[in-house]
PDB file of N, CA and C in Angstrom:
ATOM      1  N   MET A   2     -14.533  -2.460   0.993  1.00 64.00           N
ATOM      2  CA  MET A   2     -13.414  -1.546   0.769  1.00 64.00           C
ATOM      3  C   MET A   2     -13.202   0.023   0.894  1.00 64.00           C
ATOM      4  N   ASN A   3     -14.340   0.197  -0.069  1.00 68.00           N
ATOM      5  CA  ASN A   3     -14.993   1.747  -0.204  1.00 68.00           C
ATOM      6  C   ASN A   3     -15.303   2.417   1.140  1.00 68.00           C
ATOM      7  N   ASP A   4     -15.449   1.802   2.336  1.00 80.00           N
ATOM      8  CA  ASP A   4     -15.832   2.038   3.889  1.00 80.00           C
ATOM      9  C   ASP A   4     -14.379   2.556   4.310  1.00 80.00           C
ATOM     10  N   LYS A   5     -13.164   1.940   3.682  1.00 86.00           N
ATOM     11  CA  LYS A   5     -12.154   2.069   4.533  1.00 86.00           C
ATOM     12  C   LYS A   5     -11.646   3.613   4.056  1.00 86.00           C
ATOM     13  N   PRO A   6     -10.871   4.558   4.894  1.00 88.00           N
ATOM     14  CA  PRO A   6     -10.306   5.908   4.195  1.00 88.00           C
ATOM     15  C   PRO A   6      -9.219   5.473   3.703  1.00 88.00           C
ATOM     16  N   HIS A   7      -8.897   6.269   3.006  1.00 94.00           N
ATOM     17  CA  HIS A   7      -7.702   6.632   2.064  1.00 94.00           C
ATOM     18  C   HIS A   7      -6.336   6.694   2.913  1.00 94.00           C
ATOM     19  N   LEU A   8      -6.584   7.623   4.089  1.00 95.00           N
ATOM     20  CA  LEU A   8      -5.481   7.387   5.157  1.00 95.00           C
ATOM     21  C   LEU A   8      -6.213   7.229   6.496  1.00 95.00           C
ATOM     22  N   ASP A   9      -5.703   7.002   7.380  1.00 94.00           N
ATOM     23  CA  ASP A   9      -6.147   7.119   9.040  1.00 94.00           C
ATOM     24  C   ASP A   9      -5.796   8.082   9.692  1.00 94.00           C
ATOM     25  N   GLU A  10      -6.001   9.321   9.844  1.00 91.00           N
ATOM     26  CA  GLU A  10      -5.317  10.382  10.128  1.00 91.00           C
ATOM     27  C   GLU A  10      -5.058  10.300  11.732  1.00 91.00           C
ATOM     28  N   GLU A  11      -5.725   9.428  12.164  1.00 92.00           N
ATOM     29  CA  GLU A  11      -5.083   9.200  13.666  1.00 92.00           C
ATOM     30  C   GLU A  11      -3.939   8.570  13.783  1.00 92.00           C
ATOM     31  N   ALA A  12      -4.043   7.397  13.174  1.00 90.00           N
ATOM     32  CA  ALA A  12      -2.708   6.472  13.024  1.00 90.00           C
ATOM     33  C   ALA A  12      -1.245   7.152  12.439  1.00 90.00           C
ATOM     34  N   LEU A  13      -1.417   8.364  11.337  1.00 92.00           N
ATOM     35  CA  LEU A  13      -0.864   9.125  11.092  1.00 92.00           C
ATOM     36  C   LEU A  13       0.042  10.095  11.966  1.00 92.00           C
ATOM     37  N   ALA A  14      -1.110  10.541  13.123  1.00 92.00           N
ATOM     38  CA  ALA A  14      -0.906  11.711  13.588  1.00 92.00           C
ATOM     39  C   ALA A  14       0.270  10.766  14.776  1.00 92.00           C
ATOM     40  N   GLU A  15      -0.440   9.637  15.484  1.00 92.00           N
ATOM     41  CA  GLU A  15       0.515   8.893  16.145  1.00 92.00           C
ATOM     42  C   GLU A  15       1.715   8.712  15.284  1.00 92.00           C
ATOM     43  N   LEU A  16       2.182   8.244  14.435  1.00 92.00           N
ATOM     44  CA  LEU A  16       3.105   8.178  13.832  1.00 92.00           C
ATOM     45  C   LEU A  16       4.230   9.028  13.913  1.00 92.00           C
ATOM     46  N   LYS A  17       3.572  10.253  13.700  1.00 92.00           N
ATOM     47  CA  LYS A  17       4.304  11.875  13.481  1.00 92.00           C
ATOM     48  C   LYS A  17       4.895  11.658  14.998  1.00 92.00           C
ATOM     49  N   ASP A  18       4.305  11.672  15.869  1.00 93.00           N
ATOM     50  CA  ASP A  18       4.595  11.799  17.301  1.00 93.00           C
ATOM     51  C   ASP A  18       5.462  10.905  17.684  1.00 93.00           C
ATOM     52  N   VAL A  19       5.787   9.887  17.515  1.00 93.00           N
ATOM     53  CA  VAL A  19       6.196   8.641  17.510  1.00 93.00           C
ATOM     54  C   VAL A  19       7.821   8.832  16.916  1.00 93.00           C
ATOM     55  N   MET A  20       7.662   8.961  15.774  1.00 91.00           N
ATOM     56  CA  MET A  20       8.794   9.243  14.998  1.00 91.00           C
ATOM     57  C   MET A  20       9.505  10.638  14.794  1.00 91.00           C
ATOM     58  N   GLU A  21       8.870  11.542  15.429  1.00 90.00           N
ATOM     59  CA  GLU A  21       9.342  12.932  15.266  1.00 90.00           C
ATOM     60  C   GLU A  21       9.980  13.523  13.835  1.00 90.00           C
ATOM     61  N   ASP A  22      11.363  13.566  14.326  1.00 91.00           N
ATOM     62  CA  ASP A  22      12.239  14.225  12.849  1.00 91.00           C
ATOM     63  C   ASP A  22      12.277  13.117  11.911  1.00 91.00           C
ATOM     64  N   GLU A  23      12.291  12.046  12.107  1.00 95.00           N
ATOM     65  CA  GLU A  23      12.353  10.909  11.303  1.00 95.00           C
ATOM     66  C   GLU A  23      11.189  10.682  10.212  1.00 95.00           C
ATOM     67  N   PHE A  24       9.985  11.373  10.681  1.00 95.00           N
ATOM     68  CA  PHE A  24       8.586  11.022  10.199  1.00 95.00           C
ATOM     69  C   PHE A  24       8.736  10.896   8.498  1.00 95.00           C
ATOM     70  N   ASP A  25       9.596  12.268   7.976  1.00 94.00           N
ATOM     71  CA  ASP A  25       9.531  12.399   6.937  1.00 94.00           C
ATOM     72  C   ASP A  25      10.197  11.687   6.217  1.00 94.00           C
ATOM     73  N   VAL A  26      11.486  10.879   6.675  1.00 95.00           N
ATOM     74  CA  VAL A  26      11.886   9.749   6.095  1.00 95.00           C
ATOM     75  C   VAL A  26      11.367   8.335   5.793  1.00 95.00           C
ATOM     76  N   LEU A  27      10.391   8.452   7.201  1.00 95.00           N
ATOM     77  CA  LEU A  27       9.523   7.380   6.960  1.00 95.00           C
ATOM     78  C   LEU A  27       8.508   7.197   5.832  1.00 95.00           C
ATOM     79  N   ILE A  28       8.013   8.620   5.551  1.00 96.00           N
ATOM     80  CA  ILE A  28       7.191   8.792   4.716  1.00 96.00           C
ATOM     81  C   ILE A  28       8.004   8.633   3.123  1.00 96.00           C
ATOM     82  N   HIS A  29       8.920   8.960   2.933  1.00 95.00           N
ATOM     83  CA  HIS A  29       9.750   8.998   1.795  1.00 95.00           C
ATOM     84  C   HIS A  29      10.196   7.714   1.689  1.00 95.00           C
ATOM     85  N   THR A  30      10.265   6.376   2.465  1.00 96.00           N
ATOM     86  CA  THR A  30      10.763   5.240   2.591  1.00 96.00           C
ATOM     87  C   THR A  30       9.420   4.560   2.063  1.00 96.00           C
ATOM     88  N   TYR A  31       8.520   4.702   2.799  1.00 97.00           N
ATOM     89  CA  TYR A  31       7.266   4.051   2.318  1.00 97.00           C
ATOM     90  C   TYR A  31       6.767   4.139   0.754  1.00 97.00           C
ATOM     91  N   ILE A  32       7.088   5.602   0.327  1.00 97.00           N
ATOM     92  CA  ILE A  32       6.664   5.911  -1.083  1.00 97.00           C
ATOM     93  C   ILE A  32       7.606   4.900  -2.157  1.00 97.00           C
ATOM     94  N   SER A  33       8.853   5.036  -1.819  1.00 96.00           N
ATOM     95  CA  SER A  33       9.965   4.558  -2.695  1.00 96.00           C
ATOM     96  C   SER A  33       9.591   2.959  -2.512  1.00 96.00           C
ATOM     97  N   ASP A  34       9.529   2.516  -1.322  1.00 97.00           N
ATOM     98  CA  ASP A  34       9.646   1.013  -1.310  1.00 97.00           C
ATOM     99  C   ASP A  34       8.434   0.644  -1.887  1.00 97.00           C
ATOM    100  N   SER A  35       7.265   1.421  -1.894  1.00 97.00           N
ATOM    101  CA  SER A  35       6.062   0.670  -2.314  1.00 97.00           C
ATOM    102  C   SER A  35       5.713   0.787  -3.794  1.00 97.00           C
ATOM    103  N   VAL A  36       6.463   1.896  -4.455  1.00 96.00           N
ATOM    104  CA  VAL A  36       6.695   1.741  -6.045  1.00 96.00           C
ATOM    105  C   VAL A  36       7.513   0.370  -6.202  1.00 96.00           C
ATOM    106  N   ASP A  37       8.624  -0.246  -5.386  1.00 96.00           N
ATOM    107  CA  ASP A  37       8.677  -1.180  -6.014  1.00 96.00           C
ATOM    108  C   ASP A  37       8.036  -2.560  -5.331  1.00 96.00           C
ATOM    109  N   ARG A  38       7.423  -2.328  -4.340  1.00 96.00           N
ATOM    110  CA  ARG A  38       6.481  -3.512  -4.220  1.00 96.00           C
ATOM    111  C   ARG A  38       5.351  -3.833  -5.136  1.00 96.00           C
ATOM    112  N   LEU A  39       4.844  -2.585  -5.619  1.00 96.00           N
ATOM    113  CA  LEU A  39       3.981  -2.219  -6.718  1.00 96.00           C
ATOM    114  C   LEU A  39       4.395  -3.338  -8.227  1.00 96.00           C
ATOM    115  N   ALA A  40       5.701  -2.829  -8.318  1.00 97.00           N
ATOM    116  CA  ALA A  40       6.160  -3.461  -9.767  1.00 97.00           C
ATOM    117  C   ALA A  40       6.521  -5.038  -9.184  1.00 97.00           C
ATOM    118  N   SER A  41       6.886  -5.389  -7.987  1.00 97.00           N
ATOM    119  CA  SER A  41       7.176  -6.967  -7.791  1.00 97.00           C
ATOM    120  C   SER A  41       5.512  -7.691  -8.025  1.00 97.00           C
ATOM    121  N   ILE A  42       4.719  -7.215  -7.584  1.00 97.00           N
ATOM    122  CA  ILE A  42       3.237  -7.247  -7.645  1.00 97.00           C
ATOM    123  C   ILE A  42       2.674  -7.881  -9.223  1.00 97.00           C
ATOM    124  N   ARG A  43       3.051  -6.500 -10.121  1.00 96.00           N
ATOM    125  CA  ARG A  43       2.832  -6.972 -11.176  1.00 96.00           C
ATOM    126  C   ARG A  43       3.658  -7.768 -12.054  1.00 96.00           C
ATOM    127  N   ASN A  44       4.738  -8.003 -11.858  1.00 97.00           N
ATOM    128  CA  ASN A  44       5.642  -8.810 -12.400  1.00 97.00           C
ATOM    129  C   ASN A  44       5.328 -10.204 -11.982  1.00 97.00           C
ATOM    130  N   ALA A  45       4.920 -10.358 -10.846  1.00 97.00           N
ATOM    131  CA  ALA A  45       4.518 -11.696 -10.217  1.00 97.00           C
ATOM    132  C   ALA A  45       3.406 -12.114 -10.673  1.00 97.00           C
ATOM    133  N   LEU A  46       2.514 -11.208 -11.193  1.00 95.00           N
ATOM    134  CA  LEU A  46       1.304 -11.846 -11.741  1.00 95.00           C
ATOM    135  C   LEU A  46       1.443 -11.787 -13.212  1.00 95.00           C
ATOM    136  N   GLU A  47       2.176 -11.053 -13.795  1.00 95.00           N
ATOM    137  CA  GLU A  47       2.433 -11.353 -15.543  1.00 95.00           C
ATOM    138  C   GLU A  47       3.553 -12.560 -15.732  1.00 95.00           C
ATOM    139  N   ALA A  48       4.113 -13.047 -14.482  1.00 97.00           N
ATOM    140  CA  ALA A  48       4.861 -14.266 -14.481  1.00 97.00           C
ATOM    141  C   ALA A  48       3.809 -15.267 -14.258  1.00 97.00           C
ATOM    142  N   GLY A  49       2.770 -15.408 -13.587  1.00 96.00           N
ATOM    143  CA  GLY A  49       2.011 -16.668 -13.095  1.00 96.00           C
ATOM    144  C   GLY A  49       2.665 -16.738 -11.794  1.00 96.00           C
ATOM    145  N   ASP A  50       3.113 -16.223 -11.022  1.00 97.00           N
ATOM    146  CA  ASP A  50       4.161 -16.711  -9.960  1.00 97.00           C
ATOM    147  C   ASP A  50       3.307 -16.373  -8.786  1.00 97.00           C
ATOM    148  N   ALA A  51       2.414 -17.344  -8.167  1.00 97.00           N
ATOM    149  CA  ALA A  51       1.399 -17.162  -7.080  1.00 97.00           C
ATOM    150  C   ALA A  51       2.213 -16.984  -5.789  1.00 97.00           C
ATOM    151  N   ASP A  52       3.761 -17.852  -5.884  1.00 97.00           N
ATOM    152  CA  ASP A  52       4.234 -17.239  -4.223  1.00 97.00           C
ATOM    153  C   ASP A  52       4.772 -16.044  -4.242  1.00 97.00           C
ATOM    154  N   ALA A  53       5.304 -15.736  -5.644  1.00 97.00           N
ATOM    155  CA  ALA A  53       6.056 -14.107  -5.209  1.00 97.00           C
ATOM    156  C   ALA A  53       4.882 -13.379  -5.359  1.00 97.00           C
ATOM    157  N   LEU A  54       3.821 -13.353  -5.871  1.00 97.00           N
ATOM    158  CA  LEU A  54       2.598 -12.357  -5.746  1.00 97.00           C
ATOM    159  C   LEU A  54       1.969 -12.578  -4.078  1.00 97.00           C
ATOM    160  N   VAL A  55       1.987 -13.687  -3.253  1.00 97.00           N
ATOM    161  CA  VAL A  55       1.873 -13.554  -2.333  1.00 97.00           C
ATOM    162  C   VAL A  55       2.447 -12.860  -1.585  1.00 97.00           C
ATOM    163  N   LYS A  56       3.762 -13.327  -1.568  1.00 98.00           N
ATOM    164  CA  LYS A  56       5.004 -12.322  -0.614  1.00 98.00           C
ATOM    165  C   LYS A  56       4.678 -10.775  -1.244  1.00 98.00           C
ATOM    166  N   ALA A  57       4.922 -10.321  -1.991  1.00 97.00           N
ATOM    167  CA  ALA A  57       4.742  -8.991  -2.802  1.00 97.00           C
ATOM    168  C   ALA A  57       3.541  -8.234  -1.846  1.00 97.00           C
ATOM    169  N   ALA A  58       2.434  -9.079  -2.235  1.00 98.00           N
ATOM    170  CA  ALA A  58       1.081  -8.435  -1.756  1.00 98.00           C
ATOM    171  C   ALA A  58       1.105  -8.147  -0.104  1.00 98.00           C
ATOM    172  N   HIS A  59       1.710  -9.434   0.538  1.00 98.00           N
ATOM    173  CA  HIS A  59       1.810  -9.501   1.750  1.00 98.00           C
ATOM    174  C   HIS A  59       2.544  -8.047   2.372  1.00 98.00           C
ATOM    175  N   SER A  60       3.900  -8.075   1.677  1.00 97.00           N
ATOM    176  CA  SER A  60       4.812  -7.221   2.225  1.00 97.00           C
ATOM    177  C   SER A  60       4.047  -6.054   1.871  1.00 97.00           C
ATOM    178  N   PHE A  61       3.785  -5.421   1.045  1.00 98.00           N
ATOM    179  CA  PHE A  61       2.930  -4.249   0.534  1.00 98.00           C
ATOM    180  C   PHE A  61       1.838  -3.896   1.601  1.00 98.00           C
ATOM    181  N   LYS A  62       0.894  -5.254   1.816  1.00 97.00           N
ATOM    182  CA  LYS A  62      -0.506  -4.694   2.571  1.00 97.00           C
ATOM    183  C   LYS A  62       0.027  -4.210   4.294  1.00 97.00           C
ATOM    184  N   GLY A  63       1.227  -5.134   4.806  1.00 97.00           N
ATOM    185  CA  GLY A  63       1.898  -4.779   6.024  1.00 97.00           C
ATOM    186  C   GLY A  63       2.318  -3.186   6.359  1.00 97.00           C
ATOM    187  N   SER A  64       3.271  -2.882   4.959  1.00 96.00           N
ATOM    188  CA  SER A  64       3.691  -1.556   5.237  1.00 96.00           C
ATOM    189  C   SER A  64       2.596  -0.468   4.995  1.00 96.00           C
ATOM    190  N   SER A  65       1.335  -0.711   4.258  1.00 97.00           N
ATOM    191  CA  SER A  65       0.296   0.277   3.959  1.00 97.00           C
ATOM    192  C   SER A  65      -0.554   0.336   5.163  1.00 97.00           C
ATOM    193  N   ILE A  66      -0.693  -0.775   5.828  1.00 95.00           N
ATOM    194  CA  ILE A  66      -1.673  -0.863   7.049  1.00 95.00           C
ATOM    195  C   ILE A  66      -0.436  -0.026   8.313  1.00 95.00           C
ATOM    196  N   ASN A  67       0.721  -0.363   8.195  1.00 93.00           N
ATOM    197  CA  ASN A  67       1.531   0.501   9.122  1.00 93.00           C
ATOM    198  C   ASN A  67       1.665   2.042   9.058  1.00 93.00           C
ATOM    199  N   ILE A  68       1.569   2.343   8.076  1.00 95.00           N
ATOM    200  CA  ILE A  68       1.782   3.989   7.250  1.00 95.00           C
ATOM    201  C   ILE A  68       0.228   4.410   7.643  1.00 95.00           C
ATOM    202  N   GLY A  69      -0.648   3.982   7.806  1.00 95.00           N
ATOM    203  CA  GLY A  69      -2.167   4.293   8.104  1.00 95.00           C
ATOM    204  C   GLY A  69      -2.881   4.289   6.545  1.00 95.00           C
ATOM    205  N   ALA A  70      -2.794   3.558   5.666  1.00 97.00           N
ATOM    206  CA  ALA A  70      -3.293   3.350   4.555  1.00 97.00           C
ATOM    207  C   ALA A  70      -4.406   2.185   4.406  1.00 97.00           C
ATOM    208  N   PRO A  71      -5.300   2.211   5.194  1.00 96.00           N
ATOM    209  CA  PRO A  71      -6.132   0.619   5.386  1.00 96.00           C
ATOM    210  C   PRO A  71      -6.896   0.308   3.978  1.00 96.00           C
ATOM    211  N   ARG A  72      -7.292   1.184   3.239  1.00 96.00           N
ATOM    212  CA  ARG A  72      -7.913   1.096   1.861  1.00 96.00           C
ATOM    213  C   ARG A  72      -6.798   0.153   1.075  1.00 96.00           C
ATOM    214  N   LEU A  73      -5.565   0.891   0.909  1.00 97.00           N
ATOM    215  CA  LEU A  73      -4.623   0.163   0.099  1.00 97.00           C
ATOM    216  C   LEU A  73      -4.502  -1.281   0.794  1.00 97.00           C
ATOM    217  N   GLY A  74      -4.234  -1.216   2.345  1.00 97.00           N
ATOM    218  CA  GLY A  74      -3.783  -2.617   2.904  1.00 97.00           C
ATOM    219  C   GLY A  74      -4.755  -3.842   2.482  1.00 97.00           C
ATOM    220  N   ALA A  75      -6.224  -3.432   2.224  1.00 97.00           N
ATOM    221  CA  ALA A  75      -7.171  -4.180   2.245  1.00 97.00           C
ATOM    222  C   ALA A  75      -7.247  -4.782   0.706  1.00 97.00           C
ATOM    223  N   LEU A  76      -6.796  -3.746  -0.206  1.00 97.00           N
ATOM    224  CA  LEU A  76      -6.499  -4.286  -1.466  1.00 97.00           C
ATOM    225  C   LEU A  76      -5.830  -5.000  -1.893  1.00 97.00           C
ATOM    226  N   CYS A  77      -4.489  -5.062  -0.833  1.00 97.00           N
ATOM    227  CA  CYS A  77      -3.369  -5.954  -0.891  1.00 97.00           C
ATOM    228  C   CYS A  77      -3.790  -7.192  -0.544  1.00 97.00           C
ATOM    229  N   LEU A  78      -4.663  -7.538   0.643  1.00 97.00           N
ATOM    230  CA  LEU A  78      -5.032  -8.600   1.112  1.00 97.00           C
ATOM    231  C   LEU A  78      -5.813  -9.559  -0.025  1.00 97.00           C
ATOM    232  N   GLU A  79      -6.485  -8.722  -0.741  1.00 96.00           N
ATOM    233  CA  GLU A  79      -7.342  -9.289  -1.514  1.00 96.00           C
ATOM    234  C   GLU A  79      -6.454 -10.025  -2.315  1.00 96.00           C
ATOM    235  N   VAL A  80      -5.364  -9.592  -3.119  1.00 97.00           N
ATOM    236  CA  VAL A  80      -4.388 -10.016  -4.194  1.00 97.00           C
ATOM    237  C   VAL A  80      -3.614 -11.157  -3.242  1.00 97.00           C
ATOM    238  N   GLU A  81      -3.281 -10.859  -2.000  1.00 97.00           N
ATOM    239  CA  GLU A  81      -2.297 -12.209  -1.192  1.00 97.00           C
ATOM    240  C   GLU A  81      -3.455 -13.304  -1.382  1.00 97.00           C
ATOM    241  N   SER A  82      -4.490 -13.047  -0.990  1.00 97.00           N
ATOM    242  CA  SER A  82      -5.447 -13.997  -0.765  1.00 97.00           C
ATOM    243  C   SER A  82      -6.067 -14.701  -2.252  1.00 97.00           C
ATOM    244  N   ALA A  83      -5.845 -14.252  -3.016  1.00 96.00           N
ATOM    245  CA  ALA A  83      -6.182 -14.702  -4.467  1.00 96.00           C
ATOM    246  C   ALA A  83      -4.737 -15.445  -5.075  1.00 96.00           C
ATOM    247  N   GLY A  84      -3.690 -15.157  -4.558  1.00 96.00           N
ATOM    248  CA  GLY A  84      -2.371 -15.806  -4.759  1.00 96.00           C
ATOM    249  C   GLY A  84      -2.227 -17.215  -3.820  1.00 96.00           C
ATOM    250  N   ARG A  85      -2.598 -17.232  -2.849  1.00 97.00           N
ATOM    251  CA  ARG A  85      -2.779 -18.090  -1.689  1.00 97.00           C
ATOM    252  C   ARG A  85      -3.215 -19.317  -2.144  1.00 97.00           C
ATOM    253  N   GLU A  86      -4.795 -18.896  -2.844  1.00 97.00           N
ATOM    254  CA  GLU A  86      -5.899 -19.794  -3.473  1.00 97.00           C
ATOM    255  C   GLU A  86      -5.427 -19.983  -4.887  1.00 97.00           C
ATOM    256  N   MET A  87      -4.466 -19.766  -5.529  1.00 95.00           N
ATOM    257  CA  MET A  87      -4.333 -19.691  -7.020  1.00 95.00           C
ATOM    258  C   MET A  87      -4.982 -19.293  -8.082  1.00 95.00           C
ATOM    259  N   ARG A  88      -5.806 -18.157  -7.684  1.00 95.00           N
ATOM    260  CA  ARG A  88      -6.814 -17.483  -8.321  1.00 95.00           C
ATOM    261  C   ARG A  88      -6.391 -16.525  -8.881  1.00 95.00           C
ATOM    262  N   LEU A  89      -5.135 -16.531  -9.763  1.00 93.00           N
ATOM    263  CA  LEU A  89      -4.492 -15.334 -10.107  1.00 93.00           C
ATOM    264  C   LEU A  89      -5.360 -14.533 -11.293  1.00 93.00           C
ATOM    265  N   ASP A  90      -6.023 -15.310 -11.959  1.00 92.00           N
ATOM    266  CA  ASP A  90      -7.153 -14.448 -12.845  1.00 92.00           C
ATOM    267  C   ASP A  90      -7.978 -13.114 -11.692  1.00 92.00           C
ATOM    268  N   ASP A  91      -8.265 -13.576 -10.898  1.00 92.00           N
ATOM    269  CA  ASP A  91      -8.929 -12.718  -9.703  1.00 92.00           C
ATOM    270  C   ASP A  91      -8.160 -11.708  -9.069  1.00 92.00           C
ATOM    271  N   ALA A  92      -6.776 -11.835  -9.204  1.00 93.00           N
ATOM    272  CA  ALA A  92      -5.924 -10.894  -8.856  1.00 93.00           C
ATOM    273  C   ALA A  92      -5.841  -9.451  -9.633  1.00 93.00           C
ATOM    274  N   GLY A  93      -5.794  -9.781 -11.061  1.00 89.00           N
ATOM    275  CA  GLY A  93      -5.552  -9.132 -12.025  1.00 89.00           C
ATOM    276  C   GLY A  93      -6.283  -7.784 -11.843  1.00 89.00           C
ATOM    277  N   PRO A  94      -7.644  -7.424 -11.771  1.00 92.00           N
ATOM    278  CA  PRO A  94      -8.633  -6.404 -11.935  1.00 92.00           C
ATOM    279  C   PRO A  94      -8.448  -5.861 -10.504  1.00 92.00           C
ATOM    280  N   PHE A  95      -7.620  -6.340  -9.571  1.00 93.00           N
ATOM    281  CA  PHE A  95      -7.162  -5.695  -8.296  1.00 93.00           C
ATOM    282  C   PHE A  95      -6.011  -4.735  -8.241  1.00 93.00           C
ATOM    283  N   LEU A  96      -5.069  -5.115  -9.160  1.00 93.00           N
ATOM    284  CA  LEU A  96      -4.116  -4.431  -9.709  1.00 93.00           C
ATOM    285  C   LEU A  96      -4.490  -3.037  -9.960  1.00 93.00           C
ATOM    286  N   GLN A  97      -5.399  -2.877 -10.900  1.00 92.00           N
ATOM    287  CA  GLN A  97      -5.697  -1.489 -11.321  1.00 92.00           C
ATOM    288  C   GLN A  97      -5.699  -0.889  -9.972  1.00 92.00           C
ATOM    289  N   GLU A  98      -6.964  -1.455  -8.999  1.00 95.00           N
ATOM    290  CA  GLU A  98      -7.649  -0.536  -8.109  1.00 95.00           C
ATOM    291  C   GLU A  98      -6.120  -0.132  -6.924  1.00 95.00           C
ATOM    292  N   ILE A  99      -5.193  -1.324  -6.703  1.00 96.00           N
ATOM    293  CA  ILE A  99      -3.916  -0.724  -5.699  1.00 96.00           C
ATOM    294  C   ILE A  99      -3.378   0.098  -6.655  1.00 96.00           C
ATOM    295  N   ASP A 100      -3.018   0.300  -7.867  1.00 95.00           N
ATOM    296  CA  ASP A 100      -2.718   1.209  -8.548  1.00 95.00           C
ATOM    297  C   ASP A 100      -3.089   2.514  -8.012  1.00 95.00           C
ATOM    298  N   SER A 101      -4.046   2.652  -8.702  1.00 96.00           N
ATOM    299  CA  SER A 101      -4.952   3.744  -8.136  1.00 96.00           C
ATOM    300  C   SER A 101      -5.268   4.375  -7.008  1.00 96.00           C
ATOM    301  N   GLU A 102      -5.140   3.495  -6.021  1.00 97.00           N
ATOM    302  CA  GLU A 102      -5.348   3.637  -4.541  1.00 97.00           C
ATOM    303  C   GLU A 102      -3.735   4.277  -4.175  1.00 97.00           C
ATOM    304  N   PHE A 103      -2.831   3.401  -4.536  1.00 97.00           N
ATOM    305  CA  PHE A 103      -1.159   4.141  -4.096  1.00 97.00           C
ATOM    306  C   PHE A 103      -1.357   5.833  -4.663  1.00 97.00           C
ATOM    307  N   HIS A 104      -1.474   5.844  -5.863  1.00 97.00           N
ATOM    308  CA  HIS A 104      -1.626   7.211  -6.368  1.00 97.00           C
ATOM    309  C   HIS A 104      -2.023   8.077  -5.503  1.00 97.00           C
ATOM    310  N   GLN A 105      -3.350   8.106  -4.878  1.00 97.00           N
ATOM    311  CA  GLN A 105      -4.119   8.438  -4.205  1.00 97.00           C
ATOM    312  C   GLN A 105      -3.291   8.807  -3.084  1.00 97.00           C
ATOM    313  N   VAL A 106      -3.023   7.652  -2.178  1.00 97.00           N
ATOM    314  CA  VAL A 106      -2.326   7.676  -0.857  1.00 97.00           C
ATOM    315  C   VAL A 106      -1.016   8.787  -1.116  1.00 97.00           C
ATOM    316  N   ARG A 107      -0.131   8.379  -2.090  1.00 97.00           N
ATOM    317  CA  ARG A 107       1.132   9.150  -2.128  1.00 97.00           C
ATOM    318  C   ARG A 107       0.915  10.467  -2.196  1.00 97.00           C
ATOM    319  N   SER A 108      -0.362  11.067  -3.098  1.00 96.00           N
ATOM    320  CA  SER A 108      -0.416  12.486  -3.277  1.00 96.00           C
ATOM    321  C   SER A 108      -0.553  12.976  -2.121  1.00 96.00           C
ATOM    322  N   MET A 109      -1.586  12.323  -1.107  1.00 95.00           N
ATOM    323  CA  MET A 109      -1.958  12.374   0.456  1.00 95.00           C
ATOM    324  C   MET A 109      -0.554  13.004   1.155  1.00 95.00           C
ATOM    325  N   LEU A 110      -0.229  11.531   1.328  1.00 96.00           N
ATOM    326  CA  LEU A 110       1.185  11.965   1.827  1.00 96.00           C
ATOM    327  C   LEU A 110       2.103  12.868   1.614  1.00 96.00           C
ATOM    328  N   GLU A 111       2.335  13.026   0.179  1.00 95.00           N
ATOM    329  CA  GLU A 111       3.042  14.193  -0.037  1.00 95.00           C
ATOM    330  C   GLU A 111       2.576  15.530  -0.040  1.00 95.00           C
ATOM    331  N   ARG A 112       1.488  15.836   0.544  1.00 93.00           N
ATOM    332  CA  ARG A 112       0.498  16.986   0.791  1.00 93.00           C
ATOM    333  C   ARG A 112       1.077  16.993   2.395  1.00 93.00           C
ATOM    334  N   ILE A 113       1.071  16.275   2.926  1.00 90.00           N
ATOM    335  CA  ILE A 113       0.986  16.144   4.292  1.00 90.00           C
ATOM    336  C   ILE A 113       2.975  16.694   4.652  1.00 90.00           C
ATOM    337  N   LEU A 114       3.490  16.055   3.726  1.00 88.00           N
ATOM    338  CA  LEU A 114       5.329  16.182   3.928  1.00 88.00           C
ATOM    339  C   LEU A 114       5.135  17.943   3.959  1.00 88.00           C
ATOM    340  N   LYS A 115       4.649  18.500   2.981  1.00 84.00           N
ATOM    341  CA  LYS A 115       4.640  19.606   2.704  1.00 84.00           C
ATOM    342  C   LYS A 115       3.973  20.588   3.833  1.00 84.00           C
ATOM    343  N   ASP A 116       3.379  20.112   4.711  1.00 77.00           N
ATOM    344  CA  ASP A 116       2.742  21.045   5.583  1.00 77.00           C
ATOM    345  C   ASP A 116       3.688  21.421   6.617  1.00 77.00           C
TER     346      ASP A 116
END
């Protein structure tokens, strides 16, 4: 996981080219949705709901990879896999890592928006 960057600069540059004026909106939407997805993962884990955990982790994984946050996507994949295999106890430690990584990614994205 640590071999993956927080942000894929090339993917972000490509997104910025494609999205043009909508890039800032995309980033703000990703950040806002990610806060909700993180809460969904936490709630599903606390409730012991493997199906909800898989769905929330899968959704967060996809959006993170699409925005260019590969390390966050890989962490979400770990939680998704643990949920699919009913290893909810294994998913718990990843939640802190996801939380920490999301804060890192969010800070970096917010800096990009200011540039």
